[in-house]
Structure formats: structure tokens, C-alpha cells
């Protein structure tokens, strides 16, 4: 029998999760924005104009983003009712930590596959190129996404939530981690060399994602990872450039 109370709670949390994600997003955006302003000089007015231009994408994207969000709870609920998804194939009695790790890895691998696909399929690259067309990459570049890409990205994510069998909390924690990383890795900051090297063994750092925004190939086709860079290391798409050689400002 379908557990209506669980469904109601999940539905409520789902609606709330969008607000939490938005609050976290704005908090991290302004943290990144002020940090960038502290560490770089002479960017004042142009930086604001640039951010306001990118903000238009964020406002338009909010609509498909909010609408697509409603589908996630339906899929998670269906999976739980039918015990469908990778985590349900694990031995019964498996620890919650194992279930979390397996589902989290599947969701993160899904983001990697999505990003590679957006680069490799010509038709899709047309949408993703909007993100890469930013001539001055900074934390506001996160806003810069074609509305069609928002829909495609969410369709991919729905598919991976479906396959993984992720519970609401696994999905929610992954979403929050993704929100943090996407803003952190676009921030125009430079981490201490040693910390960047250590963290970059597993996680995507700003320096690693900046390589992805370097103005020419093969670097645009490197570092597709979202949270973890282990997929790039595993599938041979990892690339690194010294900070001074990364060019994030295009003069066209
Ligand atoms: Zn890309
Ligand atoms: Zn990017």
C-alpha cells in the first residue's frame, strides 16, 4: 500500500528544498562575489554590468528549474514504493553509509556524463556554448545557462535519480553539495597551491574548473566533473594548467 504520509512529508520537503537551495545559492553567490572583489582590483563597474547581464539568464532559468523540480519527488516516491534502483540491489542490511556513497557516486557520475554529452553532441553544444561564451568568467558565470539546458540537465538528473534509487535525503545532500561546488568552482579565486593539489585529488577546485573555461582546446574538453574529479581522472579527461597560464578573459 502506498504510504500517503511519507509521500506528503516528502512532497513538503521537496517544496522546501527548492527554497533551501535558493537560499544556499544566494548565500554562496554573495560570499564568492565579495571574495572576488577583495582579491581582485579594478573590476568595479564592469564586474557589476557583467553580473547583471548574467543575472538575466538566472531569472529566465528559474521557471524551468522550479517546474522540473516537481518531477524529482515523483520519481523518488515511485522508486521507494517499487524498491527500484541500484541501492535496492545491495544486500539487505547494508549500512546507510554504503547506500549513501553508492547513490551519491551514481548521481555525480550522472553529472559528468551529462556534461560530456553537452560537449560532444553538436546540437546540445549549441545550448551549453552559452555558458562557455562568457568572456569574463567569474562567480556570476554560474547564472549563464540557456533555459533549454536547464531542462536537459534536469532530465539527465531525473534519469540518474531513477537508476540510483536515491532517497530524498541522498538527493537533497547531493543537490546542496552540487550548489556549493558549482559556485565555489566558478569563483575567481586561487587556492593555496598545496591545498589545491590535495583537494584536487578527489574534488573539483576552482583551478580545475577554470581549466575547463580556458579559451582554447584541448582544455575546453577537460575537467567535466561537478563535485568529484575522480571521473575525469578515471576516464582520461582530467587536465591541469598552471594558474598563470589559464586565460579566462576572451577578447573577441
Ligand atoms: Zn562545459
Ligand atoms: Zn563552468
Short mmCIF file of C-alpha atoms and ligand atoms in Angstrom, two decimals:
data_model
loop_
_atom_site.label_atom_id
_atom_site.label_comp_id
_atom_site.label_asym_id
_atom_site.label_seq_id
_atom_site.Cartn_x
_atom_site.Cartn_y
_atom_site.Cartn_z
CA UNK A 1 0.00 0.00 0.00
CA UNK A 2 1.27 3.47 -0.88
CA UNK A 3 2.30 5.25 2.27
CA UNK A 4 0.47 8.55 1.89
CA UNK A 5 2.08 10.12 4.96
CA UNK A 6 5.61 9.55 3.66
CA UNK A 7 4.53 10.93 0.31
CA UNK A 8 3.09 14.04 1.98
CA UNK A 9 6.25 14.62 4.05
CA UNK A 10 8.47 14.16 1.02
CA UNK A 11 6.30 16.47 -1.03
CA UNK A 12 6.54 19.12 1.67
CA UNK A 13 10.30 18.74 1.99
CA UNK A 14 10.67 18.79 -1.76
CA UNK A 15 8.95 22.14 -1.97
CA UNK A 16 11.07 23.36 0.93
CA UNK A 17 14.28 22.02 -0.62
CA UNK A 18 13.94 24.39 -3.55
CA UNK A 19 13.80 27.35 -1.14
CA UNK A 20 16.76 25.98 0.83
CA UNK A 21 18.71 25.51 -2.39
CA UNK A 22 17.91 29.06 -3.47
CA UNK A 23 18.97 30.48 -0.08
CA UNK A 24 22.20 28.49 -0.13
CA UNK A 25 22.79 29.55 -3.71
CA UNK A 26 22.39 33.26 -2.90
CA UNK A 27 24.48 32.99 0.28
CA UNK A 28 27.31 31.31 -1.61
CA UNK A 29 26.99 33.63 -4.57
CA UNK A 30 27.44 36.74 -2.42
CA UNK A 31 30.28 35.09 -0.46
CA UNK A 32 32.00 34.36 -3.78
CA UNK A 33 31.19 37.83 -5.10
CA UNK A 34 32.69 39.67 -2.11
CA UNK A 35 35.71 37.34 -2.00
CA UNK A 36 36.38 38.05 -5.68
CA UNK A 37 36.10 41.78 -5.04
CA UNK A 38 38.51 41.51 -2.12
CA UNK A 39 41.18 39.60 -4.02
CA UNK A 40 40.97 41.41 -7.36
CA UNK A 41 41.35 45.12 -8.01
CA UNK A 42 40.00 47.48 -10.66
CA UNK A 43 36.99 45.37 -11.65
CA UNK A 44 34.26 47.57 -10.07
CA UNK A 45 31.67 48.83 -12.52
CA UNK A 46 32.42 46.35 -15.32
CA UNK A 47 32.04 43.49 -12.88
CA UNK A 48 28.55 44.71 -11.87
CA UNK A 49 27.48 45.19 -15.51
CA UNK A 50 28.75 41.71 -16.32
CA UNK A 51 26.94 40.16 -13.34
CA UNK A 52 23.65 41.89 -14.21
CA UNK A 53 23.89 40.60 -17.76
CA UNK A 54 24.36 37.03 -16.49
CA UNK A 55 21.59 37.52 -13.93
CA UNK A 56 19.04 37.68 -16.79
CA UNK A 57 19.74 34.03 -17.55
CA UNK A 58 19.19 33.11 -13.89
CA UNK A 59 15.80 34.84 -13.81
CA UNK A 60 14.62 33.13 -17.02
CA UNK A 61 16.00 29.76 -15.87
CA UNK A 62 14.13 29.92 -12.56
CA UNK A 63 10.90 28.90 -14.31
CA UNK A 64 12.03 25.60 -15.92
CA UNK A 65 14.17 24.92 -12.85
CA UNK A 66 11.20 25.17 -10.48
CA UNK A 67 8.89 23.19 -12.76
CA UNK A 68 11.38 20.38 -13.33
CA UNK A 69 11.99 20.18 -9.58
CA UNK A 70 8.47 18.82 -9.12
CA UNK A 71 9.30 15.66 -11.08
CA UNK A 72 12.09 14.59 -8.74
CA UNK A 73 9.79 13.87 -5.83
CA UNK A 74 7.51 11.80 -8.05
CA UNK A 75 10.44 9.64 -9.21
CA UNK A 76 11.88 9.25 -5.70
CA UNK A 77 8.47 8.25 -4.38
CA UNK A 78 7.92 5.75 -7.21
CA UNK A 79 11.34 4.19 -6.59
CA UNK A 80 10.64 3.79 -2.88
CA UNK A 81 7.25 2.22 -3.46
CA UNK A 82 8.57 -0.21 -6.08
CA UNK A 83 12.01 -0.72 -4.50
CA UNK A 84 13.57 0.18 -7.79
CA UNK A 85 17.12 1.43 -8.27
CA UNK A 86 20.71 0.42 -7.69
CA UNK A 87 20.66 0.84 -3.93
CA UNK A 88 17.84 -1.70 -3.66
CA UNK A 89 20.09 -4.33 -5.28
CA UNK A 90 22.60 -4.04 -2.43
CA UNK A 91 22.47 -6.79 0.21
CA UNK A 92 19.66 -6.23 2.71
CA UNK A 93 21.03 -4.80 5.95
CA UNK A 94 23.64 -2.71 4.13
CA UNK A 95 24.64 0.30 6.19
CA UNK A 96 23.03 3.66 5.40
CA UNK A 97 26.55 4.99 4.77
CA UNK A 98 27.07 2.45 1.97
CA UNK A 99 23.69 3.29 0.42
CA UNK A 100 24.58 6.98 0.59
CA UNK A 101 28.01 6.53 -1.01
CA UNK A 102 26.68 4.34 -3.84
CA UNK A 103 23.79 6.67 -4.71
CA UNK A 104 25.92 9.80 -4.35
CA UNK A 105 28.55 8.38 -6.71
CA UNK A 106 25.88 7.45 -9.28
CA UNK A 107 24.38 10.95 -9.14
CA UNK A 108 27.78 12.58 -9.51
CA UNK A 109 28.77 10.24 -12.36
CA UNK A 110 25.48 11.26 -13.97
CA UNK A 111 26.50 14.92 -13.88
CA UNK A 112 29.81 14.00 -15.53
CA UNK A 113 28.05 12.04 -18.31
CA UNK A 114 25.62 14.92 -18.85
CA UNK A 115 28.43 17.46 -19.16
CA UNK A 116 30.43 15.28 -21.61
CA UNK A 117 27.27 14.79 -23.69
CA UNK A 118 26.65 18.54 -23.85
CA UNK A 119 30.13 18.98 -25.29
CA UNK A 120 30.15 16.05 -27.70
CA UNK A 121 26.72 16.27 -29.31
CA UNK A 122 26.71 19.24 -31.69
CA UNK A 123 23.04 20.05 -31.23
CA UNK A 124 23.44 20.13 -27.42
CA UNK A 125 26.70 22.07 -27.55
CA UNK A 126 24.68 24.91 -29.09
CA UNK A 127 22.90 25.31 -25.73
CA UNK A 128 25.92 24.67 -23.50
CA UNK A 129 28.04 27.13 -25.52
CA UNK A 130 26.07 29.91 -23.80
CA UNK A 131 27.81 29.02 -20.53
CA UNK A 132 31.19 28.90 -22.27
CA UNK A 133 30.60 32.15 -24.15
CA UNK A 134 31.19 34.24 -21.04
CA UNK A 135 34.10 36.47 -21.92
CA UNK A 136 34.99 37.13 -18.31
CA UNK A 137 34.49 34.06 -16.15
CA UNK A 138 33.64 34.69 -12.52
CA UNK A 139 31.10 33.51 -9.94
CA UNK A 140 28.23 35.08 -11.94
CA UNK A 141 29.03 32.75 -14.87
CA UNK A 142 27.02 30.13 -12.93
CA UNK A 143 23.89 32.12 -13.86
CA UNK A 144 24.70 31.82 -17.52
CA UNK A 145 22.74 28.80 -18.69
CA UNK A 146 20.35 28.54 -21.64
CA UNK A 147 16.81 27.68 -20.37
CA UNK A 148 16.83 24.67 -22.68
CA UNK A 149 20.00 23.46 -21.00
CA UNK A 150 18.27 23.75 -17.61
CA UNK A 151 15.57 21.38 -18.90
CA UNK A 152 18.09 18.97 -20.45
CA UNK A 153 20.24 18.98 -17.28
CA UNK A 154 17.24 18.19 -15.11
CA UNK A 155 16.11 15.42 -17.49
CA UNK A 156 19.54 13.80 -17.14
CA UNK A 157 19.43 14.22 -13.36
CA UNK A 158 15.94 12.66 -13.20
CA UNK A 159 17.22 9.66 -15.10
CA UNK A 160 20.13 9.15 -12.68
CA UNK A 161 17.93 9.60 -9.63
CA UNK A 162 15.66 6.93 -11.14
CA UNK A 163 18.54 4.49 -11.79
CA UNK A 164 20.26 5.05 -8.45
CA UNK A 165 17.13 4.71 -6.33
CA UNK A 166 18.40 7.68 -4.30
CA UNK A 167 16.22 8.54 -1.32
CA UNK A 168 15.09 12.10 -0.79
CA UNK A 169 17.90 12.86 1.68
CA UNK A 170 20.63 11.48 -0.58
CA UNK A 171 19.22 13.52 -3.44
CA UNK A 172 18.95 16.59 -1.20
CA UNK A 173 22.53 16.33 0.17
CA UNK A 174 23.86 15.83 -3.36
CA UNK A 175 21.90 18.87 -4.53
CA UNK A 176 23.32 21.02 -1.73
CA UNK A 177 26.87 19.80 -2.40
CA UNK A 178 26.38 20.49 -6.10
CA UNK A 179 25.13 24.02 -5.36
CA UNK A 180 28.19 24.66 -3.21
CA UNK A 181 30.66 23.27 -5.74
CA UNK A 182 29.20 24.94 -8.80
CA UNK A 183 29.55 28.38 -7.16
CA UNK A 184 32.86 27.66 -5.46
CA UNK A 185 34.50 26.36 -8.64
CA UNK A 186 33.45 29.38 -10.73
CA UNK A 187 34.73 31.90 -8.19
CA UNK A 188 37.68 33.88 -9.47
CA UNK A 189 39.89 32.79 -6.60
CA UNK A 190 43.17 30.98 -6.29
CA UNK A 191 43.58 28.37 -3.60
CA UNK A 192 46.94 27.82 -1.90
CA UNK A 193 48.96 25.55 -4.21
CA UNK A 194 49.34 22.70 -1.75
CA UNK A 195 45.67 22.73 -0.69
CA UNK A 196 44.57 22.88 -4.34
CA UNK A 197 46.72 19.86 -5.12
CA UNK A 198 45.46 17.82 -2.17
CA UNK A 199 41.76 18.72 -2.58
CA UNK A 200 42.06 18.30 -6.35
CA UNK A 201 42.86 14.60 -5.96
CA UNK A 202 39.18 13.98 -5.27
CA UNK A 203 37.22 17.21 -5.55
CA UNK A 204 36.82 19.79 -8.29
CA UNK A 205 38.56 23.01 -7.25
CA UNK A 206 38.28 26.49 -8.83
CA UNK A 207 41.61 25.94 -10.58
CA UNK A 208 40.39 22.64 -12.04
CA UNK A 209 37.16 24.15 -13.41
CA UNK A 210 38.98 27.24 -14.67
CA UNK A 211 40.95 24.89 -16.95
CA UNK A 212 37.58 23.84 -18.44
CA UNK A 213 36.91 27.53 -19.21
CA UNK A 214 40.35 28.12 -20.75
CA UNK A 215 39.83 29.77 -24.14
CA UNK A 216 41.16 27.00 -26.35
CA UNK A 217 41.22 23.27 -26.89
CA UNK A 218 42.00 20.68 -25.70
CA UNK A 219 41.28 22.31 -22.33
CA UNK A 220 37.59 23.02 -23.02
CA UNK A 221 37.22 19.25 -23.26
CA UNK A 222 38.88 18.64 -19.90
CA UNK A 223 37.52 18.55 -16.35
CA UNK A 224 33.84 17.84 -16.82
CA UNK A 225 33.35 16.88 -13.16
CA UNK A 226 30.89 18.72 -10.97
CA UNK A 227 31.76 17.76 -7.39
CA UNK A 228 34.25 14.92 -7.75
CA UNK A 229 37.10 14.95 -10.25
CA UNK A 230 37.62 11.17 -9.95
CA UNK A 231 35.55 10.60 -13.14
CA UNK A 232 37.86 12.83 -15.17
CA UNK A 233 40.87 11.01 -13.75
CA UNK A 234 39.25 7.63 -14.43
CA UNK A 235 38.10 8.36 -18.00
CA UNK A 236 41.18 10.31 -19.12
CA UNK A 237 39.59 13.76 -19.35
CA UNK A 238 41.49 15.33 -16.49
CA UNK A 239 43.68 18.31 -17.36
CA UNK A 240 45.64 20.81 -15.38
CA UNK A 241 47.27 24.12 -16.24
CA UNK A 242 49.32 26.42 -14.03
CA UNK A 243 47.10 29.25 -12.75
CA UNK A 244 49.09 31.91 -14.61
CA UNK A 245 48.55 30.19 -17.95
CA UNK A 246 44.76 29.94 -17.65
CA UNK A 247 43.07 32.55 -19.80
CA UNK A 248 39.51 33.29 -18.70
CA UNK A 249 39.05 36.59 -20.49
CA UNK A 250 38.26 36.45 -24.17
CA UNK A 251 38.93 39.46 -26.33
CA UNK A 252 36.87 38.84 -29.46
ZN1 LIG B 1 31.34 22.74 -20.30
ZN1 LIG B 2 31.56 26.43 -15.88
#
